[in-house]
Amino acid sequence: MTRSFHDELTGLLDEANDSMVAIRHDLHAHPELAFEEHRTTKVVRDRLNALGWELTRCPTDTGAVAVLKGGLAGKRVMVRADIDALPVLEERALSYASVNEGVMHACGHDVHTAALLGVAEVLSKRQPIWPASTHFFSSPLKRVGWGSRHDRGGVLDEHPVDFVIGRTSRPLRRSGLSEPAQAYS
């Protein structure tokens, strides 16, 4: 009897955990402001490339757009995360604290990006039997509306999808809780 994706998910996430934590710590230590995320962009693009995702045109110099075509027919899904940091001084003494004076990931975009790269890793391992075409979009700016509007720059024109999935962090919520977000057009 074959195991379902749901049955395998915990093991696949466990396998991706170390790389997600390492990437999160690296991104947290090297935050970059909106449209200046050149190092972050390289980290994201290199990881996606190593996982076998096809990098495609990104409408900005920073950020990434990539596609993983599933081996089976199915829906087209986009997963997205923001990659910009804030002009905030890091005051915590972490082993992975910001090395960029006055800039930090105070908003969780390092977490979002690392988690999405974990999803990219899991999906790449399931690619031959994945029933979807998955599009990865890391966006350079949410705060003035660019990232929250996927259609700017033609991302959705070039990558028409059935669903867009994004995630935000709520650090004051108890661990393990999740809630659906409002849909925006």
mmCIF file of C-alpha atoms in Angstrom:
data_model
loop_
_atom_site.group_PDB
_atom_site.id
_atom_site.type_symbol
_atom_site.label_atom_id
_atom_site.label_comp_id
_atom_site.label_asym_id
_atom_site.label_seq_id
_atom_site.Cartn_x
_atom_site.Cartn_y
_atom_site.Cartn_z
ATOM 1 C CA MET A 1 0.000 0.000 0.000
ATOM 2 C CA THR A 2 1.401 3.396 -0.956
ATOM 3 C CA ARG A 3 1.657 6.147 1.607
ATOM 4 C CA SER A 4 -0.189 9.408 1.012
ATOM 5 C CA PHE A 5 1.444 12.818 1.012
ATOM 6 C CA HIS A 6 -0.238 13.477 4.351
ATOM 7 C CA ASP A 7 1.353 10.315 5.788
ATOM 8 C CA GLU A 8 4.798 11.375 4.563
ATOM 9 C CA LEU A 9 4.529 15.068 5.430
ATOM 10 C CA THR A 10 5.885 14.900 8.977
ATOM 11 C CA GLY A 11 8.985 13.018 7.843
ATOM 12 C CA LEU A 12 9.541 15.369 4.898
ATOM 13 C CA LEU A 13 9.236 18.409 7.171
ATOM 14 C CA ASP A 14 11.635 16.840 9.677
ATOM 15 C CA GLU A 15 14.139 16.365 6.843
ATOM 16 C CA ALA A 16 13.744 20.020 5.789
ATOM 17 C CA ASN A 17 13.894 21.398 9.346
ATOM 18 C CA ASP A 18 17.667 21.836 9.663
ATOM 19 C CA SER A 19 17.946 23.700 6.366
ATOM 20 C CA MET A 20 14.957 25.917 7.252
ATOM 21 C CA VAL A 21 16.512 26.856 10.604
ATOM 22 C CA ALA A 22 19.931 27.501 9.026
ATOM 23 C CA ILE A 23 18.410 29.685 6.297
ATOM 24 C CA ARG A 24 16.264 31.586 8.811
ATOM 25 C CA HIS A 25 19.306 32.303 11.014
ATOM 26 C CA ASP A 26 21.365 33.355 7.980
ATOM 27 C CA LEU A 27 18.656 35.689 6.674
ATOM 28 C CA HIS A 28 18.050 37.118 10.145
ATOM 29 C CA ALA A 29 21.762 37.870 10.517
ATOM 30 C CA HIS A 30 21.897 39.588 7.106
ATOM 31 C CA PRO A 31 18.691 41.671 6.792
ATOM 32 C CA GLU A 32 18.227 44.046 3.870
ATOM 33 C CA LEU A 33 15.760 46.862 3.320
ATOM 34 C CA ALA A 34 13.156 46.794 0.537
ATOM 35 C CA PHE A 35 14.614 46.640 -2.976
ATOM 36 C CA GLU A 36 18.113 46.248 -1.478
ATOM 37 C CA GLU A 37 17.748 42.499 -0.798
ATOM 38 C CA HIS A 38 20.509 41.413 -3.185
ATOM 39 C CA ARG A 39 22.151 38.920 -0.810
ATOM 40 C CA THR A 40 18.755 37.553 0.253
ATOM 41 C CA THR A 41 17.745 37.202 -3.387
ATOM 42 C CA LYS A 42 20.913 35.219 -4.129
ATOM 43 C CA VAL A 43 20.268 32.910 -1.151
ATOM 44 C CA VAL A 44 16.677 32.289 -2.298
ATOM 45 C CA ARG A 45 17.498 31.825 -5.986
ATOM 46 C CA ASP A 46 20.489 29.556 -5.276
ATOM 47 C CA ARG A 47 18.388 27.363 -2.977
ATOM 48 C CA LEU A 48 15.516 27.082 -5.455
ATOM 49 C CA ASN A 49 17.950 26.260 -8.248
ATOM 50 C CA ALA A 50 19.624 23.577 -6.105
ATOM 51 C CA LEU A 51 16.192 22.054 -5.432
ATOM 52 C CA GLY A 52 15.425 21.811 -9.155
ATOM 53 C CA TRP A 53 12.960 24.681 -9.441
ATOM 54 C CA GLU A 54 12.977 26.600 -12.731
ATOM 55 C CA LEU A 55 13.853 30.245 -12.109
ATOM 56 C CA THR A 56 11.832 32.614 -14.279
ATOM 57 C CA ARG A 57 11.736 36.365 -14.863
ATOM 58 C CA CYS A 58 11.276 38.445 -11.751
ATOM 59 C CA PRO A 59 9.871 41.948 -12.370
ATOM 60 C CA THR A 60 12.341 43.491 -9.905
ATOM 61 C CA ASP A 61 16.079 43.148 -9.355
ATOM 62 C CA THR A 62 15.405 41.599 -5.969
ATOM 63 C CA GLY A 63 13.035 38.758 -5.213
ATOM 64 C CA ALA A 64 12.537 35.493 -7.034
ATOM 65 C CA VAL A 65 9.966 33.765 -9.184
ATOM 66 C CA ALA A 66 10.326 30.040 -9.824
ATOM 67 C CA VAL A 67 8.195 27.128 -10.994
ATOM 68 C CA LEU A 68 8.079 23.437 -10.136
ATOM 69 C CA LYS A 69 5.888 21.517 -12.543
ATOM 70 C CA GLY A 70 4.320 18.526 -10.872
ATOM 71 C CA GLY A 71 4.487 15.159 -12.548
ATOM 72 C CA LEU A 72 0.684 14.897 -12.546
ATOM 73 C CA ALA A 73 -1.992 17.270 -13.798
ATOM 74 C CA GLY A 74 -3.616 19.483 -11.215
ATOM 75 C CA LYS A 75 -4.197 23.000 -9.960
ATOM 76 C CA ARG A 76 -1.741 25.879 -10.299
ATOM 77 C CA VAL A 77 -0.705 27.194 -6.891
ATOM 78 C CA MET A 78 1.540 30.120 -5.943
ATOM 79 C CA VAL A 79 3.269 30.313 -2.573
ATOM 80 C CA ARG A 80 4.686 33.698 -1.647
ATOM 81 C CA ALA A 81 6.671 35.440 1.054
ATOM 82 C CA ASP A 82 8.098 38.899 1.591
ATOM 83 C CA ILE A 83 11.870 39.236 2.007
ATOM 84 C CA ASP A 84 12.427 42.820 3.143
ATOM 85 C CA ALA A 85 13.584 43.845 6.627
ATOM 86 C CA LEU A 86 12.889 46.983 8.651
ATOM 87 C CA PRO A 87 15.057 49.950 9.653
ATOM 88 C CA VAL A 88 15.091 48.807 13.298
ATOM 89 C CA LEU A 89 18.020 48.302 15.668
ATOM 90 C CA GLU A 90 18.417 44.689 16.837
ATOM 91 C CA GLU A 91 18.615 44.738 20.620
ATOM 92 C CA ARG A 92 18.624 41.008 21.377
ATOM 93 C CA ALA A 93 21.906 39.187 21.893
ATOM 94 C CA LEU A 94 21.320 36.254 19.542
ATOM 95 C CA SER A 95 23.996 34.117 17.947
ATOM 96 C CA TYR A 96 22.347 35.079 14.648
ATOM 97 C CA ALA A 97 21.645 38.760 15.453
ATOM 98 C CA SER A 98 21.734 41.287 12.633
ATOM 99 C CA VAL A 99 25.196 42.250 11.436
ATOM 100 C CA ASN A 100 23.680 45.197 9.530
ATOM 101 C CA GLU A 101 23.529 48.113 11.965
ATOM 102 C CA GLY A 102 20.032 49.554 12.233
ATOM 103 C CA VAL A 103 18.347 46.901 10.062
ATOM 104 C CA MET A 104 16.627 43.744 11.274
ATOM 105 C CA HIS A 105 13.931 41.214 10.507
ATOM 106 C CA ALA A 106 11.574 42.496 13.186
ATOM 107 C CA CYS A 107 8.550 41.427 11.156
ATOM 108 C CA GLY A 108 9.231 37.743 10.515
ATOM 109 C CA HIS A 109 10.035 37.843 6.813
ATOM 110 C CA ASP A 110 13.138 35.737 7.534
ATOM 111 C CA VAL A 111 10.803 33.110 9.000
ATOM 112 C CA HIS A 112 8.401 33.338 6.040
ATOM 113 C CA THR A 113 11.181 32.958 3.487
ATOM 114 C CA ALA A 114 12.826 30.036 5.308
ATOM 115 C CA ALA A 115 9.453 28.298 5.667
ATOM 116 C CA LEU A 116 8.674 28.750 1.979
ATOM 117 C CA LEU A 117 12.064 27.345 1.052
ATOM 118 C CA GLY A 118 11.193 24.383 3.300
ATOM 119 C CA VAL A 119 7.957 23.967 1.336
ATOM 120 C CA ALA A 120 9.992 24.178 -1.880
ATOM 121 C CA GLU A 121 12.253 21.392 -0.578
ATOM 122 C CA VAL A 122 9.328 19.159 0.378
ATOM 123 C CA LEU A 123 7.600 19.678 -2.975
ATOM 124 C CA SER A 124 10.787 19.042 -4.954
ATOM 125 C CA LYS A 125 11.051 15.626 -3.285
ATOM 126 C CA ARG A 126 7.463 14.862 -4.333
ATOM 127 C CA GLN A 127 7.687 16.428 -7.809
ATOM 128 C CA PRO A 128 7.164 13.254 -9.871
ATOM 129 C CA ILE A 129 3.846 12.551 -8.147
ATOM 130 C CA TRP A 130 2.852 16.108 -7.196
ATOM 131 C CA PRO A 131 -0.528 16.940 -8.785
ATOM 132 C CA ALA A 132 0.059 20.652 -9.265
ATOM 133 C CA SER A 133 2.164 23.269 -10.911
ATOM 134 C CA THR A 134 3.640 25.295 -8.053
ATOM 135 C CA HIS A 135 4.925 28.839 -8.444
ATOM 136 C CA PHE A 136 7.264 30.377 -5.847
ATOM 137 C CA PHE A 137 7.291 34.150 -5.450
ATOM 138 C CA SER A 138 9.483 36.045 -3.006
ATOM 139 C CA SER A 139 8.525 39.676 -2.993
ATOM 140 C CA PRO A 140 10.816 42.594 -2.204
ATOM 141 C CA LEU A 141 8.280 44.910 -0.607
ATOM 142 C CA LYS A 142 5.013 44.568 1.236
ATOM 143 C CA ARG A 143 4.881 47.805 3.178
ATOM 144 C CA VAL A 144 3.822 50.122 0.372
ATOM 145 C CA GLY A 145 1.591 47.581 -1.303
ATOM 146 C CA TRP A 146 3.927 46.146 -3.943
ATOM 147 C CA GLY A 147 4.194 42.667 -2.448
ATOM 148 C CA SER A 148 0.552 42.491 -1.447
ATOM 149 C CA ARG A 149 -0.456 43.138 -5.050
ATOM 150 C CA HIS A 150 0.883 40.111 -6.944
ATOM 151 C CA ASP A 151 -0.257 41.472 -10.267
ATOM 152 C CA ARG A 152 2.171 44.401 -10.212
ATOM 153 C CA GLY A 153 5.069 43.738 -12.479
ATOM 154 C CA GLY A 154 3.149 41.054 -14.367
ATOM 155 C CA VAL A 155 3.846 38.126 -12.012
ATOM 156 C CA LEU A 156 0.278 36.830 -12.240
ATOM 157 C CA ASP A 157 0.068 37.628 -15.946
ATOM 158 C CA GLU A 158 3.086 35.412 -16.585
ATOM 159 C CA HIS A 159 2.114 32.866 -13.931
ATOM 160 C CA PRO A 160 -1.668 32.519 -13.895
ATOM 161 C CA VAL A 161 -2.616 30.425 -10.872
ATOM 162 C CA ASP A 162 -5.724 29.068 -9.233
ATOM 163 C CA PHE A 163 -4.602 29.924 -5.685
ATOM 164 C CA VAL A 164 -2.059 32.157 -3.977
ATOM 165 C CA ILE A 165 -0.947 31.099 -0.514
ATOM 166 C CA GLY A 166 0.966 33.383 1.811
ATOM 167 C CA ARG A 167 1.668 33.321 5.509
ATOM 168 C CA THR A 168 2.257 35.899 8.165
ATOM 169 C CA SER A 169 3.687 35.486 11.637
ATOM 170 C CA ARG A 170 1.911 36.396 14.814
ATOM 171 C CA PRO A 171 4.623 36.183 17.456
ATOM 172 C CA LEU A 172 2.218 36.860 20.332
ATOM 173 C CA ARG A 173 0.041 33.839 19.483
ATOM 174 C CA ARG A 174 0.645 30.553 21.181
ATOM 175 C CA SER A 175 2.820 28.177 19.132
ATOM 176 C CA GLY A 176 0.941 25.849 16.809
ATOM 177 C CA LEU A 177 -2.097 28.070 16.312
ATOM 178 C CA SER A 178 -3.060 29.096 12.837
ATOM 179 C CA GLU A 179 -6.004 30.933 11.387
ATOM 180 C CA PRO A 180 -7.202 31.722 7.888
ATOM 181 C CA ALA A 181 -6.478 35.200 6.607
ATOM 182 C CA GLN A 182 -8.742 37.496 4.697
ATOM 183 C CA ALA A 183 -8.521 37.187 0.934
ATOM 184 C CA TYR A 184 -7.363 40.301 -0.896
ATOM 185 C CA SER A 185 -7.739 41.134 -4.521
#
